[in-house]
Structures are given as structure tokens and as C-alpha cells.
XYZ file of C-alpha atoms in Angstrom:
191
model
C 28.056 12.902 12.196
C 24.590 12.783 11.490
C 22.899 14.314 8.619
C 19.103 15.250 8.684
C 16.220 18.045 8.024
C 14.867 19.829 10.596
C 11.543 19.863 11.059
C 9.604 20.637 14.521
C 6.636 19.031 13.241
C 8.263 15.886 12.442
C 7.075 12.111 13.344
C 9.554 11.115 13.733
C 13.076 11.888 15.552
C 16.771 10.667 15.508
C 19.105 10.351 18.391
C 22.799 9.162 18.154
C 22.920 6.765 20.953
C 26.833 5.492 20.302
C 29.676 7.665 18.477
C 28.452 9.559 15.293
C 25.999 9.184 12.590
C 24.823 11.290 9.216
C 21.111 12.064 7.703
C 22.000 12.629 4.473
C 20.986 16.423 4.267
C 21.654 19.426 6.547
C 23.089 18.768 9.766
C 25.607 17.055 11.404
C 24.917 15.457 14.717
C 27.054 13.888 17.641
C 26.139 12.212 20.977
C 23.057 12.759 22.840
C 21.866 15.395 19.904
C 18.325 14.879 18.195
C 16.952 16.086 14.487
C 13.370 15.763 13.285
C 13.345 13.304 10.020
C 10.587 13.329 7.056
C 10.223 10.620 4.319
C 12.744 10.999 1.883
C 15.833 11.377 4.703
C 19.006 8.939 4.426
C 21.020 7.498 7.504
C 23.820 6.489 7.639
C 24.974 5.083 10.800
C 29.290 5.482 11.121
C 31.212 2.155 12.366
C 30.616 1.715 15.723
C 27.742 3.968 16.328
C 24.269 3.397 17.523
C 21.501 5.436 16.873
C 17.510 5.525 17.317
C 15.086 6.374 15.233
C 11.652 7.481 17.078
C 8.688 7.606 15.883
C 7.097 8.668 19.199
C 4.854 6.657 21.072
C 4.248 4.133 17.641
C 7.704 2.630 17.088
C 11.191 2.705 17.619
C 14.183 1.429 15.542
C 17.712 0.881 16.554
C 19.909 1.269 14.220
C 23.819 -0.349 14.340
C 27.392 -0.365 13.039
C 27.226 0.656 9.180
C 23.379 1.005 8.826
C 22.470 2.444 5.893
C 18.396 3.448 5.903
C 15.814 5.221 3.738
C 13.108 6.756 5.561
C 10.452 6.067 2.190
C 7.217 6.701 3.936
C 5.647 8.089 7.147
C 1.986 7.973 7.515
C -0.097 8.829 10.853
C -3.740 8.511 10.384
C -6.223 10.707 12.495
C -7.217 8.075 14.242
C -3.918 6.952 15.532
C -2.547 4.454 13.337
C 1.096 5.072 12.332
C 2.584 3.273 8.995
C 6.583 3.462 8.288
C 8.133 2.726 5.258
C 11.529 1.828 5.715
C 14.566 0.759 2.626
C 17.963 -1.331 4.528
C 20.747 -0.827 2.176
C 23.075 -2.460 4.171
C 23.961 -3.048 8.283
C 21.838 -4.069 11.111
C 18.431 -2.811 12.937
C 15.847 -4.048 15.592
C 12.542 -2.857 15.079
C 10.266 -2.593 18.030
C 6.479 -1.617 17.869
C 4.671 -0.651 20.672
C 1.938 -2.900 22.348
C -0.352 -0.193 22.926
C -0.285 1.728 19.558
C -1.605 0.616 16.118
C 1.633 0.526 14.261
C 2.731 -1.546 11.001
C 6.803 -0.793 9.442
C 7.705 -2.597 6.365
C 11.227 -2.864 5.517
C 12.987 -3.312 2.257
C 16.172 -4.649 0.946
C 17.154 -5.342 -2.844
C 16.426 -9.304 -1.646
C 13.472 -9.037 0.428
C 9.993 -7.191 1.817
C 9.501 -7.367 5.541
C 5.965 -6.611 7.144
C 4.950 -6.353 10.276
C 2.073 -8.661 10.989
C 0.421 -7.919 15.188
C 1.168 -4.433 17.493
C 4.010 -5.193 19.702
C 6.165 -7.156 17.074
C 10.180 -6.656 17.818
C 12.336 -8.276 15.157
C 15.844 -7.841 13.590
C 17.669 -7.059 10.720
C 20.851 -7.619 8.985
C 21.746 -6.649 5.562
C 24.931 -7.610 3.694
C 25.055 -5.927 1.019
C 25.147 -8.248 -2.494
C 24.701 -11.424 -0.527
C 21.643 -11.789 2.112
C 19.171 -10.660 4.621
C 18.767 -12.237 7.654
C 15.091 -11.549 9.663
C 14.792 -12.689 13.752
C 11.261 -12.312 15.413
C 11.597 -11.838 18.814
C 7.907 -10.958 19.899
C 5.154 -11.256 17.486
C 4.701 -12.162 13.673
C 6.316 -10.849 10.121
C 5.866 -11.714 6.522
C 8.982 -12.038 4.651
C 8.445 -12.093 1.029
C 11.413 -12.897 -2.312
C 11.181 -13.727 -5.374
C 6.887 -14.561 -5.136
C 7.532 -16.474 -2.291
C 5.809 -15.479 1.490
C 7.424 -16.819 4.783
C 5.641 -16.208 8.222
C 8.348 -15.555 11.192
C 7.025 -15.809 14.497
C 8.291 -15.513 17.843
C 11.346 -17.804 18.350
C 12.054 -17.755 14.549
C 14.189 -16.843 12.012
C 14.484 -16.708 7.830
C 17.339 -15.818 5.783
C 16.967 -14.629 1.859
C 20.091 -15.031 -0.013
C 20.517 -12.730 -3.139
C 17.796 -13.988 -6.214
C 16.490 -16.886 -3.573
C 13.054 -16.769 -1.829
C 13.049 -16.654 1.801
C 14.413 -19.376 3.527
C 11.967 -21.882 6.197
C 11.658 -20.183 8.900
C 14.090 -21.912 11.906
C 14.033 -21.985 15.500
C 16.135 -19.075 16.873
C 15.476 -19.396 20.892
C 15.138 -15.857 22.806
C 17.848 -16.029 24.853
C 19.797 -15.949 21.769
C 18.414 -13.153 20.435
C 18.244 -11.372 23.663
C 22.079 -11.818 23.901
C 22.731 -11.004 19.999
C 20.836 -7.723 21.124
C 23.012 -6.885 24.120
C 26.354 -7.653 22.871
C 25.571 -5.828 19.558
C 24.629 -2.777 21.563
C 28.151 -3.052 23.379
C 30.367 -3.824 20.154
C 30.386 -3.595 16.541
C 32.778 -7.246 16.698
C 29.273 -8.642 17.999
């Protein structure tokens, strides 16, 4: 299931990659399908399921197993620059901007603000609801920011916020690691 407005001039798109999913609105959506999403749309993504969120040649978001997102804000400027707006509730995403577009997604969770920091930044997510955030850079830079407190996470790093803490130092988190997180997350919600 996957519930969503329809719009065809939307920014953005959502595909159900994996199982089912719902956008919190009008329709329901299975495998392979697509719906246009505007600011204000919820996702939830069912146990199990995958599903991408598009925002077409700017950025791209996976989301996994549980996700629960807010799509808060959506801006494309004239000139090409996309900014996205995004609240994690709960579950897991990997956030991948494009090299070749101007692009900047912040993310927030009740323990944290994420921000994208350089084009071409890919970095993960994981929410448990009531207890932590967990950020991994793979490519590129982010600011993670709780309770008045700023961490950088580059490349090869990763930063943890536990519930009324500021982030954690950012620690080493080598790329095959991630790169293998990635792929057996894709495969299995166990991952």
C-alpha cells in the first residue's frame, strides 16, 4: 500500500521498489506503481518494503523497512537549485544527491537536524524511535546538529545522537562497510 496525492506537476515522485508502501492520502500503491508527492505528504514504508522517493534529476531517497517520512518542504528555484525538507519519524533511508545538480535535503528527527553540506553527498539514516539517530556519510559532507551542538560527518564517518544528547564525535565508519550495510539492507529487513 502506498498512500499519496496525485499531482502531474509534481517534483517529486514515489515508486515502491520492494512489497507495499502508503502516502498518507489518496491512493494505494503496489509494486512497480508511481504517484506524484507535494510537501505536506506522509510515507509510510510497510515491513519489508523498499521504496524511492525521486526528486528527478536533483535527488533521490531510498526509503526501508518501517520508514516513516514527512515530505515538509520542496523548493526548485528557476535557476535550478532544488531544496528538500524532509521529517524521519522512525526507520531507515539513504539519501543520495546528484553530482551534477545543485541540491541541499535536510532531514529531521525529534533528536537531530541533518544538512547536506557539497552536491553529490550520499549518507544514511536510521531512526529508532524514543532512543537515537544514527547518520553514515558515504560521499561528501553533513552537519548534524542536537541540543546547540554542530558535528561535521564526512566521507568515511559516522555520528550517533541519543535522545536529549548532542551529536556524538564523529567515528570512522570505512566504505566497504557501508557499501555492504547498503546491499544487504536492500535484500532484507533482518539486515
Amino acid at each position: 500500500n502506498i498512500l499519496v496525492t496525485g499531482n502531474d506537476q509534481s517534483l517529486a515522485d514515489l515508486t515502491v521498489v520492494e512489497s507495499t508502501a502508503k502516502l498518507l492520502k489518496i491512493t494505494d500503491l503496489q509494486k512497480d506503481q508511481k504517484v506524484g508527492v507535494q510537501p505536506g505528504d506522509r510515507i509510510e514504508v510497510d515491513p519489508g518494503s523498499r521504496s524511492i522517493l525521486n526528486f528527478h534529476d536533483a535527488l533521490q531517497v531510498e526509503l526501508f523497512h518501517n520508514a516513516k517520512v514527512l515530505l515538509q518542504t520542496l523548493n526548485q528555484e528557476s535557476g535550478g537549485s532544488t531544496e528538500v525538507a524532509l521529517n524521519l519519524s522512525q526507520g531507515h533511508m539513504l539519501v543520495s544527491l546528484s553530482e551534477s545538480a545543485v541540491a541541499r535535503v535536510t532531514v529531521e528527527t525529534a533528536d537531530s537536524i541533518i544538512k547536506t553540506l557539497e552536491d553529490g553527498t550520499e549518507f544514511a539514516i536510521c531512526k529508532a524511535p524514543d532512543k537515537l539517530t544514527c547518520v553514515a556519510v558515504k560521499k561528501g559532507a553533513a552537519e548534524v546538529f542536537g541540543q546547540g551542538r554542530k558535528q561535521i560527518v564526512s566521507a568515511g564517518e559516522a555520528s550517533y545522537i541519543l535522545k536529549d544528547q548532542p551529536p556524538s564525535a564523529a567515528i570512522c565508519m570505512p566504505p566497504e562497510t557501508f557499501s555492504s550495510w547498503e546491499e544487504s539492507y536492500r535484500a532484507s529487513a533482518d539486515a
